[in-house]
Coordinates of C-alpha atoms in Angstrom, one line a residue:
X1 CA -1.8 -14.4 5.2
X2 CA -1.3 -11.3 7.3
X3 CA -2.3 -10.7 10.8
X4 CA -5.8 -9.2 10.4
X5 CA -8.7 -11.4 11.9
X6 CA -10.8 -13.2 9.4
X7 CA -14.6 -13.3 9.2
X8 CA -14.5 -16.9 10.3
X9 CA -14.4 -16.0 14.0
X10 CA -10.8 -16.3 15.1
X11 CA -11.7 -13.9 18.0
X12 CA -14.6 -15.9 19.4
X13 CA -12.7 -17.5 22.2
X14 CA -11.5 -14.1 23.4
X15 CA -15.0 -12.7 23.2
X16 CA -16.5 -15.6 25.2
X17 CA -13.8 -15.2 27.9
X18 CA -14.3 -11.5 28.1
X19 CA -18.1 -12.0 28.3
X20 CA -17.8 -14.4 31.3
X21 CA -15.7 -12.0 33.3
X22 CA -17.9 -9.1 32.4
X23 CA -21.0 -11.0 33.5
X24 CA -19.4 -11.9 36.8
X25 CA -18.5 -8.3 37.4
X26 CA -22.0 -7.1 36.6
X27 CA -23.7 -9.6 38.9
X28 CA -21.4 -8.6 41.8
X29 CA -22.2 -5.0 41.2
X30 CA -25.9 -5.6 41.3
X31 CA -25.5 -7.6 44.6
X32 CA -23.7 -4.8 46.3
X33 CA -25.7 -2.0 44.8
X34 CA -22.6 -0.4 43.4
X35 CA -23.3 1.7 40.3
X36 CA -21.1 2.2 37.3
X37 CA -20.0 5.6 38.5
X38 CA -18.6 4.1 41.7
X39 CA -16.0 2.2 39.7
X40 CA -14.4 5.5 38.8
X41 CA -14.9 7.4 42.1
X42 CA -11.8 8.6 44.0
X43 CA -11.3 7.0 47.4
X44 CA -11.5 9.5 50.2
X45 CA -8.6 10.2 52.5
X46 CA -6.2 8.3 50.2
X47 CA -2.9 9.7 49.0
X48 CA -2.6 9.1 45.3
X49 CA 0.1 9.6 42.7
X50 CA -1.1 10.5 39.2
X51 CA 0.3 8.1 36.5
X52 CA -0.1 8.9 32.8
X53 CA -1.4 5.9 30.9
X54 CA -1.8 6.4 27.1
X55 CA -4.9 5.2 25.4
X56 CA -4.4 2.2 23.2
X57 CA -4.4 3.3 19.6
X58 CA -5.1 1.3 16.5
X59 CA -4.6 2.2 12.8
X60 CA -8.3 2.3 11.9
X61 CA -9.1 2.9 8.3
X62 CA -8.4 6.5 7.8
X63 CA -8.3 8.5 4.6
X64 CA -5.7 11.2 4.2
X65 CA -6.8 14.2 6.2
X66 CA -10.0 12.6 7.3
X67 CA -8.9 12.2 10.9
X68 CA -11.3 10.7 13.5
X69 CA -14.2 10.7 11.0
X70 CA -12.9 7.5 9.6
X71 CA -12.0 5.9 12.9
X72 CA -8.3 6.8 13.0
X73 CA -6.5 8.2 16.0
X74 CA -3.8 9.6 13.7
X75 CA -4.4 12.6 11.5
X76 CA -2.9 11.6 8.2
X77 CA -1.0 13.9 6.0
X78 CA -0.3 13.9 2.3
X79 CA 3.0 13.8 0.5
X80 CA 6.1 14.7 2.4
X81 CA 4.3 14.9 5.8
X82 CA 4.0 12.7 8.7
X83 CA 1.0 11.6 10.8
X84 CA 0.4 13.5 13.9
X85 CA -1.8 12.8 17.0
X86 CA -5.3 14.1 16.5
X87 CA -6.9 16.4 19.1
X88 CA -9.0 13.7 20.6
X89 CA -6.1 11.4 21.5
X90 CA -5.0 12.4 24.9
X91 CA -3.4 10.6 27.8
X92 CA -5.7 9.1 30.5
X93 CA -4.8 10.0 34.0
X94 CA -5.4 7.2 36.5
X95 CA -4.6 7.2 40.2
X96 CA -2.6 4.6 42.1
X97 CA -3.0 4.2 45.8
X98 CA 0.1 4.9 47.9
X99 CA 1.7 2.0 49.6
X100 CA -0.2 1.0 52.8
X101 CA -3.3 3.1 52.0
X102 CA -6.8 1.6 52.2
X103 CA -8.9 1.3 49.0
X104 CA -12.6 1.3 48.6
X105 CA -14.5 -1.8 47.4
X106 CA -15.3 -0.1 44.1
X107 CA -11.6 -0.4 43.1
X108 CA -11.9 -4.1 43.4
X109 CA -14.6 -4.1 40.8
X110 CA -12.4 -1.8 38.6
X111 CA -9.7 -4.4 39.0
X112 CA -12.1 -7.1 38.0
X113 CA -13.1 -5.1 34.9
X114 CA -9.5 -4.7 34.0
X115 CA -9.0 -8.4 34.3
X116 CA -11.8 -8.9 31.8
X117 CA -10.2 -6.5 29.4
X118 CA -6.9 -8.3 29.8
X119 CA -8.5 -11.7 29.1
X120 CA -10.0 -10.2 26.0
X121 CA -6.6 -8.9 24.8
X122 CA -4.9 -12.3 25.5
X123 CA -7.5 -14.2 23.6
X124 CA -7.2 -11.8 20.7
X125 CA -3.4 -12.3 20.6
X126 CA -3.7 -16.1 20.7
X127 CA -6.3 -16.0 17.9
X128 CA -4.2 -14.1 15.5
X129 CA -3.0 -15.8 12.4
X130 CA 0.7 -16.1 11.4
X131 CA 2.1 -13.3 9.2
X132 CA 3.5 -13.6 5.8
X133 CA 7.3 -14.3 6.1
X134 CA 8.1 -11.2 4.0
X135 CA 5.6 -8.9 5.7
X136 CA 6.6 -5.7 7.4
X137 CA 4.9 -5.3 10.8
X138 CA 1.2 -4.3 10.3
X139 CA -1.0 -3.3 13.2
X140 CA -4.1 -5.4 13.5
X141 CA -7.1 -4.2 11.6
X142 CA -10.4 -3.5 13.3
X143 CA -13.4 -5.7 12.8
X144 CA -15.7 -4.6 10.0
X145 CA -18.0 -1.8 11.1
X146 CA -20.1 -0.7 8.1
X147 CA -22.3 -2.8 5.9
X148 CA -19.9 -2.4 3.1
X149 CA -16.9 -3.5 5.2
X150 CA -18.9 -6.5 6.4
X151 CA -19.8 -7.4 2.8
X152 CA -16.2 -7.2 1.7
X153 CA -15.0 -9.4 4.6
X154 CA -17.7 -11.9 4.0
X155 CA -16.9 -12.1 0.2
X156 CA -13.2 -12.6 0.9
X157 CA -13.8 -15.3 3.5
X158 CA -16.3 -17.1 1.2
X159 CA -13.8 -17.3 -1.7
X160 CA -10.9 -18.1 0.6
X161 CA -8.7 -15.3 -0.7
X162 CA -5.8 -14.0 1.4
X163 CA -6.7 -10.4 0.5
X164 CA -9.4 -8.3 -1.1
X165 CA -6.7 -6.5 -3.1
X166 CA -3.1 -7.0 -4.1
X167 CA -1.3 -4.0 -5.5
X168 CA 1.9 -4.6 -7.5
X169 CA 4.1 -1.5 -7.2
X170 CA 4.4 1.1 -4.4
X171 CA 4.7 4.1 -6.6
X172 CA 2.4 7.1 -6.5
X173 CA -0.7 5.3 -8.0
X174 CA -0.1 2.1 -6.0
X175 CA 0.4 3.8 -2.7
X176 CA -2.7 6.0 -3.1
X177 CA -4.9 3.1 -4.2
X178 CA -3.7 0.8 -1.4
X179 CA -4.1 3.4 1.3
X180 CA -7.6 4.6 0.2
X181 CA -8.8 1.0 -0.4
X182 CA -7.7 0.0 3.1
X183 CA -9.5 3.1 4.4
X184 CA -12.7 1.8 2.8
X185 CA -12.3 -1.5 4.7
X186 CA -10.5 -3.6 2.1
X187 CA -7.7 -6.0 3.2
X188 CA -4.8 -4.9 1.1
X189 CA -1.3 -6.3 0.3
X190 CA 1.2 -4.0 -1.5
X191 CA 4.2 -5.4 -3.2
X192 CA 7.4 -3.4 -3.8
X193 CA 10.9 -4.9 -4.7
X194 CA 12.9 -2.5 -2.5
X195 CA 12.3 -0.5 0.7
X196 CA 15.2 1.8 0.2
X197 CA 16.4 3.9 -2.8
X198 CA 19.6 3.5 -4.7
X199 CA 21.3 1.0 -7.0
X200 CA 20.7 -1.6 -8.3
X201 CA 16.9 -1.2 -8.2
X202 CA 17.0 2.6 -7.9
X203 CA 13.3 3.0 -7.3
X204 CA 11.7 2.0 -3.9
X205 CA 8.7 2.8 -1.8
X206 CA 7.3 6.0 -3.2
X207 CA 8.1 5.0 -6.8
X208 CA 9.8 7.0 -9.5
X209 CA 8.7 10.4 -8.2
X210 CA 10.2 10.0 -4.7
X211 CA 13.3 8.1 -5.6
X212 CA 14.5 8.9 -9.2
X213 CA 12.0 11.5 -10.5
X214 CA 10.2 14.6 -9.4
X215 CA 11.6 15.0 -5.9
X216 CA 15.4 14.5 -6.4
X217 CA 15.2 16.3 -9.7
X218 CA 13.5 19.4 -8.2
X219 CA 16.2 19.4 -5.4
X220 CA 18.9 19.4 -8.1
X221 CA 17.0 22.2 -10.0
X222 CA 17.0 24.3 -6.8
X223 CA 20.7 23.8 -6.4
X224 CA 21.5 24.6 -10.0
X225 CA 19.7 27.9 -9.9
X226 CA 22.1 29.3 -7.3
X227 CA 24.8 29.8 -9.9
X228 CA 22.6 32.3 -11.7
X229 CA 21.5 33.9 -8.4
X230 CA 25.0 34.6 -7.3
X231 CA 25.6 36.6 -10.5
X232 CA 22.4 38.5 -10.2
X233 CA 23.0 39.3 -6.5
X234 CA 25.9 41.6 -7.4
X235 CA 23.5 44.1 -9.1
X236 CA 21.7 44.3 -5.8
X237 CA 24.8 45.3 -3.8
X238 CA 25.9 41.9 -2.6
X239 CA 29.7 41.5 -2.7
X240 CA 29.7 37.9 -4.0
X241 CA 33.3 36.6 -4.3
X242 CA 34.5 35.3 -7.6
X243 CA 35.5 31.7 -8.0
X244 CA 32.7 30.2 -6.0
X245 CA 32.8 26.4 -6.1
X246 CA 30.2 23.7 -5.7
X247 CA 30.5 20.6 -3.6
X248 CA 28.7 17.8 -5.6
X249 CA 29.4 15.2 -2.9
X250 CA 27.6 17.2 -0.3
X251 CA 24.6 17.8 -2.6
X252 CA 24.3 14.0 -3.3
X253 CA 24.6 13.2 0.5
X254 CA 21.9 15.7 1.4
X255 CA 19.7 14.6 -1.4
X256 CA 20.0 10.9 -0.4
X257 CA 19.2 11.7 3.2
X258 CA 16.0 13.4 2.1
X259 CA 14.9 10.5 -0.1
X260 CA 15.6 8.1 2.7
X261 CA 13.5 10.2 5.0
X262 CA 10.6 10.0 2.5
X263 CA 11.0 6.3 2.1
X264 CA 10.5 6.0 5.8
X265 CA 7.5 8.2 5.8
X266 CA 5.8 6.2 3.1
X267 CA 6.4 2.9 4.9
X268 CA 5.0 4.2 8.1
X269 CA 2.1 5.8 6.4
X270 CA 1.2 2.5 4.7
X271 CA 1.6 0.4 7.8
X272 CA -0.5 2.9 9.9
X273 CA -3.2 2.7 7.2
X274 CA -3.5 -1.0 7.7
X275 CA -1.8 -2.0 4.4
X276 CA 0.3 -5.1 4.4
X277 CA 3.5 -4.0 2.8
X278 CA 5.5 -6.8 1.3
X279 CA 9.1 -6.6 0.0
X280 CA 9.4 -8.6 -3.3
X281 CA 8.8 -8.7 -7.0
X282 CA 5.2 -9.6 -8.0
X283 CA 4.1 -11.5 -11.1
X284 CA 0.8 -12.9 -12.2
X285 CA 0.1 -16.6 -11.8
X286 CA -3.6 -16.4 -12.6
X287 CA -6.4 -13.9 -12.3
X288 CA -6.3 -14.1 -8.5
X289 CA -2.8 -15.2 -7.7
X290 CA 0.5 -13.3 -7.5
X291 CA 3.9 -15.0 -7.1
X292 CA 6.3 -13.1 -4.8
X293 CA 10.1 -13.3 -5.5
X294 CA 13.0 -11.8 -3.6
X295 CA 14.8 -11.5 -7.0
X296 CA 13.1 -10.5 -10.2
X297 CA 14.8 -13.3 -12.2
X298 CA 14.4 -16.1 -9.6
X299 CA 13.1 -19.2 -11.4
X300 CA 10.8 -20.1 -8.5
X301 CA 8.7 -17.8 -6.3
X302 CA 9.3 -17.6 -2.5
X303 CA 5.6 -17.6 -1.9
X304 CA 2.2 -16.9 -3.5
X305 CA -0.7 -14.8 -2.3
X306 CA -4.3 -14.5 -3.6
X307 CA -6.9 -11.7 -3.8
X308 CA -10.2 -11.0 -5.4
X309 CA -8.7 -8.2 -7.3
X310 CA -5.2 -7.2 -8.5
X311 CA -4.0 -3.7 -9.3
X312 CA -0.9 -3.2 -11.4
X313 CA 0.9 0.0 -10.7
X314 CA 4.5 -0.8 -11.8
X315 CA 5.1 2.5 -13.5
X316 CA 7.6 3.2 -16.3
X317 CA 11.4 2.7 -16.8
X318 CA 14.0 4.6 -18.9
X319 CA 14.5 3.3 -22.4
X320 CA 17.9 3.4 -24.1
X321 CA 17.8 2.4 -27.8
X322 CA 19.9 -0.5 -29.0
X323 CA 22.9 1.2 -30.6
X324 CA 26.6 0.4 -30.5
X325 CA 28.1 1.6 -27.2
X326 CA 24.8 1.8 -25.3
X327 CA 26.5 0.1 -22.3
X328 CA 28.6 3.3 -21.9
X329 CA 25.5 5.5 -21.5
X330 CA 23.4 6.3 -18.4
X331 CA 19.7 7.1 -17.9
X332 CA 18.0 9.5 -15.6
X333 CA 18.3 6.8 -12.9
X334 CA 22.1 6.8 -12.8
X335 CA 22.2 10.6 -13.2
X336 CA 20.9 10.9 -9.6
X337 CA 23.9 8.9 -8.3
X338 CA 26.8 10.3 -10.3
X339 CA 29.9 10.5 -8.1
X340 CA 30.8 13.8 -9.5
X341 CA 29.4 16.5 -11.9
X342 CA 30.7 15.8 -15.4
X343 CA 32.7 18.5 -17.0
X344 CA 31.2 17.6 -20.4
X345 CA 27.9 15.8 -20.9
X346 CA 25.8 14.9 -24.0
X347 CA 22.1 14.6 -23.2
X348 CA 20.1 12.7 -25.9
X349 CA 16.4 13.4 -26.2
X350 CA 13.9 16.1 -26.7
X351 CA 11.3 15.6 -23.9
X352 CA 11.0 17.3 -20.6
X353 CA 13.5 15.0 -18.8
X354 CA 16.2 15.7 -21.3
X355 CA 15.5 19.4 -21.4
X356 CA 15.4 19.6 -17.6
X357 CA 18.7 17.7 -17.1
X358 CA 20.4 19.9 -19.8
X359 CA 19.6 22.9 -17.7
X360 CA 20.5 21.2 -14.4
X361 CA 24.0 20.2 -15.5
X362 CA 24.6 23.6 -17.1
X363 CA 23.7 25.3 -13.8
X364 CA 26.3 23.2 -12.0
X365 CA 28.9 24.3 -14.6
X366 CA 29.0 21.5 -17.1
X367 CA 29.5 21.9 -20.8
X368 CA 26.2 20.6 -22.2
X369 CA 25.2 19.4 -25.6
X370 CA 21.6 18.3 -26.2
X371 CA 20.9 16.2 -29.2
X372 CA 17.4 15.7 -30.6
X373 CA 16.2 13.9 -33.7
X374 CA 13.4 16.4 -34.4
X375 CA 13.4 20.0 -35.4
X376 CA 12.2 21.4 -32.1
X377 CA 12.0 19.8 -28.6
X378 CA 9.1 19.5 -26.2
X379 CA 6.5 18.2 -28.6
X380 CA 3.0 18.9 -27.4
X381 CA 3.8 22.2 -25.7
X382 CA 2.9 25.5 -27.2
X383 CA 5.1 26.4 -30.2
X384 CA 5.9 29.9 -29.0
X385 CA 6.9 28.8 -25.6
X386 CA 9.2 25.9 -26.6
X387 CA 10.9 28.2 -29.2
X388 CA 11.4 30.8 -26.6
X389 CA 12.8 28.3 -24.1
X390 CA 15.2 27.1 -26.8
X391 CA 16.6 30.6 -27.2
X392 CA 17.0 31.1 -23.4
X393 CA 18.9 27.8 -23.1
X394 CA 21.2 28.6 -25.9
X395 CA 21.9 32.0 -24.4
X396 CA 23.1 30.2 -21.3
X397 CA 25.6 28.3 -23.3
X398 CA 23.8 25.0 -23.9
X399 CA 24.5 23.7 -27.4
X400 CA 21.3 22.2 -28.9
X401 CA 21.7 20.0 -32.0
X402 CA 18.3 19.4 -33.7
X403 CA 17.8 16.8 -36.4
X404 CA 20.6 14.8 -34.8
X405 CA 20.7 11.2 -33.8
X406 CA 23.7 9.4 -32.3
X407 CA 25.0 6.4 -34.3
X408 CA 27.5 5.1 -31.8
X409 CA 29.2 5.8 -28.5
X410 CA 32.9 4.8 -28.1
X411 CA 35.0 4.8 -24.9
X412 CA 38.4 6.4 -25.2
X413 CA 41.7 5.4 -23.6
X414 CA 41.4 8.2 -21.0
X415 CA 37.9 7.0 -19.9
X416 CA 36.0 9.7 -21.8
X417 CA 33.4 9.1 -24.5
X418 CA 33.1 10.0 -28.1
X419 CA 29.6 10.3 -29.5
X420 CA 29.4 10.0 -33.3
X421 CA 26.1 11.1 -35.0
X422 CA 24.5 9.6 -38.0
X423 CA 25.7 12.6 -40.0
X424 CA 29.3 11.8 -39.0
X425 CA 29.7 14.6 -36.4
X426 CA 31.8 13.7 -33.3
X427 CA 31.2 15.2 -29.9
X428 CA 33.6 14.3 -27.0
X429 CA 32.1 14.1 -23.5
X430 CA 32.6 12.5 -20.1
X431 CA 29.0 11.3 -19.7
X432 CA 26.4 10.4 -22.3
X433 CA 22.9 10.5 -20.9
X434 CA 19.9 9.1 -22.8
X435 CA 16.5 10.5 -22.0
X436 CA 14.6 9.3 -25.1
X437 CA 11.5 8.1 -23.3
X438 CA 10.2 5.7 -20.8
X439 CA 8.4 2.4 -21.2
X440 CA 5.9 0.5 -19.0
X441 CA 7.9 -1.6 -16.5
X442 CA 6.1 -4.8 -17.2
X443 CA 9.0 -7.3 -17.9
X444 CA 8.4 -10.5 -16.0
X445 CA 5.0 -9.4 -14.8
X446 CA 3.2 -12.4 -16.5
X447 CA 0.7 -10.3 -18.5
X448 CA 0.7 -12.8 -21.4
X449 CA 0.1 -15.7 -19.0
X450 CA -3.3 -14.4 -17.9
X451 CA -4.2 -12.6 -21.2
X452 CA -3.9 -8.9 -20.2
X453 CA -4.0 -6.9 -23.4
X454 CA -1.1 -4.5 -24.1
X455 CA -0.4 -2.0 -26.8
X456 CA 1.9 -3.8 -29.3
X457 CA 3.8 -0.6 -30.1
X458 CA 4.3 1.0 -26.7
X459 CA 3.9 -2.0 -24.4
X460 CA 1.3 0.0 -22.4
X461 CA -1.4 -1.9 -20.6
X462 CA -4.8 -1.3 -22.2
X463 CA -7.5 -0.1 -19.8
X464 CA -11.0 1.3 -19.9
X465 CA -12.2 4.5 -18.3
X466 CA -12.3 2.8 -14.9
X467 CA -8.8 1.5 -15.2
X468 CA -10.0 -2.1 -15.9
X469 CA -7.8 -4.3 -18.1
X470 CA -9.0 -6.8 -20.6
X471 CA -9.1 -9.4 -17.8
X472 CA -11.8 -9.4 -15.2
X473 CA -10.5 -8.5 -11.7
X474 CA -7.2 -7.1 -13.0
X475 CA -6.7 -3.3 -13.1
X476 CA -3.9 -0.9 -13.9
X477 CA -3.1 2.8 -13.0
X478 CA -0.2 5.1 -13.6
X479 CA 2.5 5.2 -16.2
X480 CA 2.1 1.6 -17.1
X481 CA -1.1 2.6 -18.9
X482 CA 0.6 5.4 -20.8
X483 CA -2.3 7.7 -20.5
X484 CA -0.8 10.9 -19.0
X485 CA 2.5 10.0 -17.4
X486 CA 2.5 12.4 -14.5
X487 CA 2.6 11.8 -10.7
X488 CA -0.6 13.7 -9.9
X489 CA -2.4 11.8 -12.6
X490 CA -1.3 8.4 -11.1
X491 CA -2.5 9.6 -7.7
X492 CA -5.8 10.6 -9.2
X493 CA -6.3 7.3 -11.0
X494 CA -5.4 5.3 -7.9
X495 CA -7.8 7.2 -5.8
X496 CA -10.6 6.8 -8.3
X497 CA -10.0 3.1 -8.4
X498 CA -10.2 2.7 -4.6
X499 CA -13.3 4.8 -4.3
X500 CA -15.1 2.9 -7.1
X501 CA -14.1 -0.6 -6.1
X502 CA -14.3 -0.3 -2.3
X503 CA -15.9 3.1 -1.5
X504 CA -19.3 2.6 -3.1
X505 CA -18.7 5.5 -5.6
X506 CA -18.6 5.7 -9.3
X507 CA -15.4 7.7 -10.1
X508 CA -13.8 7.8 -13.5
X509 CA -10.4 9.5 -13.8
X510 CA -10.7 12.9 -15.4
X511 CA -7.8 13.5 -17.8
X512 CA -9.0 16.8 -19.2
X513 CA -7.2 20.1 -18.5
X514 CA -4.3 18.5 -16.6
X515 CA -1.7 21.2 -15.8
X516 CA 2.0 20.4 -16.4
X517 CA 5.4 22.0 -16.0
X518 CA 8.9 21.7 -17.3
X519 CA 11.5 22.6 -14.7
X520 CA 14.0 24.0 -17.1
X521 CA 15.7 27.3 -16.7
X522 CA 13.5 29.3 -17.2
X523 CA 10.6 26.9 -16.4
X524 CA 7.6 26.3 -18.5
X525 CA 4.0 25.8 -17.3
X526 CA 0.9 25.0 -19.2
X527 CA -2.8 24.0 -18.8
X528 CA -5.4 23.4 -21.4
X529 CA -4.8 23.3 -25.1
X530 CA -2.2 24.9 -27.3
X531 CA -2.7 27.5 -30.0
X532 CA -2.3 24.8 -32.7
X533 CA -4.8 22.5 -31.0
X534 CA -7.3 25.3 -30.7
X535 CA -6.9 26.2 -34.3
X536 CA -7.6 22.6 -35.3
X537 CA -10.8 22.3 -33.2
X538 CA -12.4 25.8 -33.1
X539 CA -13.6 28.0 -35.9
X540 CA -12.5 31.3 -34.3
X541 CA -9.8 31.6 -31.7
X542 CA -8.4 34.8 -30.1
X543 CA -4.7 34.6 -28.9
X544 CA -3.5 37.0 -26.2
X545 CA 0.3 37.1 -26.0
X546 CA 2.7 39.1 -23.9
X547 CA 6.5 39.2 -23.6
X548 CA 8.5 41.3 -21.1
X549 CA 11.6 41.4 -19.0
X550 CA 10.7 40.5 -15.4
X551 CA 11.3 43.2 -12.8
X552 CA 14.0 41.3 -11.1
X553 CA 16.3 41.6 -14.1
X554 CA 15.8 45.4 -14.6
X555 CA 18.9 45.8 -12.4
X556 CA 20.9 42.7 -13.4
X557 CA 21.0 43.5 -17.1
X558 CA 20.0 40.0 -18.0
X559 CA 18.2 39.6 -21.3
X560 CA 15.9 36.9 -19.9
X561 CA 12.3 37.5 -20.9
X562 CA 8.9 36.0 -19.9
X563 CA 6.3 34.8 -22.4
X564 CA 2.6 34.4 -21.5
X565 CA -0.3 33.3 -23.7
X566 CA -4.1 33.0 -23.3
X567 CA -6.0 31.0 -25.9
X568 CA -9.7 31.9 -26.0
X569 CA -12.7 30.6 -28.0
X570 CA -14.3 33.7 -29.5
X571 CA -17.8 32.1 -29.7
X572 CA -18.0 31.4 -25.9
X573 CA -15.3 33.7 -24.5
X574 CA -14.0 30.6 -22.7
X575 CA -10.3 30.4 -21.9
X576 CA -9.1 27.2 -23.6
X577 CA -5.4 27.3 -22.6
X578 CA -2.9 29.2 -20.4
X579 CA 0.8 29.0 -21.1
X580 CA 3.9 30.6 -19.6
X581 CA 7.7 30.4 -19.9
X582 CA 9.4 32.3 -17.1
X583 CA 10.4 32.3 -13.4
X584 CA 7.9 30.6 -11.1
X585 CA 5.8 29.4 -14.1
X586 CA 4.7 26.2 -12.3
X587 CA 3.6 28.1 -9.2
X588 CA 1.6 30.6 -11.2
X589 CA 0.0 28.0 -13.6
X590 CA -1.3 25.9 -10.7
X591 CA -3.7 28.7 -9.9
X592 CA -4.6 29.2 -13.5
X593 CA -5.4 25.5 -13.8
X594 CA -8.3 26.0 -11.3
X595 CA -9.7 28.7 -13.5
X596 CA -9.5 26.7 -16.7
X597 CA -10.9 23.6 -15.0
X598 CA -13.9 25.7 -13.8
X599 CA -14.5 27.0 -17.3
X600 CA -13.4 30.6 -16.7
X601 CA -14.0 33.1 -19.5
X602 CA -11.8 35.9 -20.7
X603 CA -14.3 38.3 -19.0
X604 CA -13.6 36.5 -15.7
X605 CA -9.9 37.1 -16.2
X606 CA -10.5 40.8 -17.1
X607 CA -12.7 41.3 -14.1
X608 CA -10.0 40.0 -11.7
X609 CA -7.8 42.7 -10.0
X610 CA -4.1 41.7 -10.3
X611 CA -1.4 41.6 -7.7
X612 CA 1.1 44.4 -8.3
X613 CA 4.0 44.3 -8.9
X614 CA 4.1 40.7 -10.1
X615 CA 4.6 38.8 -13.3
X616 CA 1.3 36.9 -12.8
X617 CA -0.8 40.0 -13.0
X618 CA -0.1 40.0 -16.8
X619 CA -2.6 37.2 -17.1
X620 CA -5.4 39.5 -16.0
X621 CA -4.3 42.7 -17.7
X622 CA -4.0 41.5 -21.3
X623 CA -6.9 43.3 -22.9
X624 CA -6.5 43.2 -26.6
X625 CA -5.9 40.0 -28.7
X626 CA -2.5 39.8 -30.4
X627 CA -4.2 38.0 -33.3
X628 CA -7.0 35.7 -34.3
X629 CA -7.1 32.3 -36.0
X630 CA -10.2 31.8 -38.2
X631 CA -10.7 28.4 -39.6
X632 CA -7.0 27.7 -39.3
X633 CA -5.9 31.0 -40.9
X634 CA -4.0 33.6 -38.7
X635 CA -5.3 37.2 -39.1
X636 CA -5.0 40.6 -37.2
X637 CA -8.7 41.1 -36.8
X638 CA -12.0 39.1 -37.2
X639 CA -13.7 39.3 -40.6

């Protein structure tokens, strides 16, 4: 399968043919006394016309940003970027004699050398193997160069596998693992059901993040914030007309264009990395075989492919509980493709997705009701921050119903919906969106057929610290493992897998001190542990807390405030957690994450000169603890 040469010698006829012509050219050169330099000498008294002939370029096995060091003529870029020619790829200028001009004998030898190269290329082309019928065009891989690449190729040939690695799922973790593994010399096939975003599959190359997650969500967050900015601008002298309207259709069109652009970038990046990108649904047949189907529910596969190792990277999928009227509800997938912004929407859930969409739709003018079965949303985040965010959202007009669970959803004669809660309350709306969690997208994957162990409650695939499942040769990264369901974590896990299995390294994913953000309004950012977690694990904790009105709102009259917290271990002075709710929280916390990861102390923060005027400087100017927690008990000073 695929068009890469095997280790069995499919290029040998080409090599032999090239060698014959090369030997003939060398003997002729020795007989005439012509040296190698004369082959490239310019004939005297000959009119020439420069003609640009580009160098032949091949994909090599480059790592992102590695450039020529890993043999690639294209300097790869990360997310959202495109490959660009590296500095050492330049056109070669060759000269062609004008019509009727005489040429020197050395040019005949150059022509003979060119024939030798052409024969080599023809032989190579004839020796290529047929491609998989569902394969996107993949440039031919180079022959193994390093000892490790040679060993990988020999092992694959010995066991007669089609590939070294099959990856199921072209999301964040799958794409990263595929590309880096190919960069280490592995022959990789990557399966993805769809190459373009949108219904009915919704996700496509790039996974949830690119198609129905981080990227389109953040674009919609940006757009929703303008409604607040227009109001604030008046305080700064801008004559903003009243009655400004929003064009939802234009937003969706522009958003869709951007996602399509990213789909194309991902496909090109994978192909240029030497990954064999296949369109289809993958399911396990045995520990080395994957069935490929054009439709998920097809009874018979269109084809099968084999590999020494299989990596599952199928991600997660929105979950809507089985209640009466669930067919009238949407998930976050459909929310990205609504034909118009609803006038009234009920958002069910208390996680970051539900909270973010409540703020998004409110920003576009919708009447929003958020229902959550618990007493406070955003479990796992610092209590002070989520309580503060709740107040900010309510001040914007978002109704939040805690300790509330829908019992049924009914469609009305006019097409609207009526949500009835378990307590009997009724809330009319135009759209009911469920954001009550996501589950590993493993239906039809065949895990039970090969014995891959899953968590009976969550459905998550069980893995060890190297992302190995319970079955030898089968691995899993990303949201399907339910470790930390964040895009950067899936990228990290995929990279560690590739480096460990094909790069000769020993890398375990590090899930400690992973920063996170909620793109609500205002946003929330966090890294490290919360106050409650610190109180449960450390004997003495110092809490530094600050709340203030950001400078931008000193003229607008807005009551919006920023909350910041530092959690410090008194015994070591180490900063255990940094938390913020306020404008640009995610941007500020990314820098704080580096400090926490490096083990910064409160003294390090105090020794840092702040940027003034900025909100971020508050983190390095909080000098006195707001309070202490000693053996779980809160007090104003240490005993």
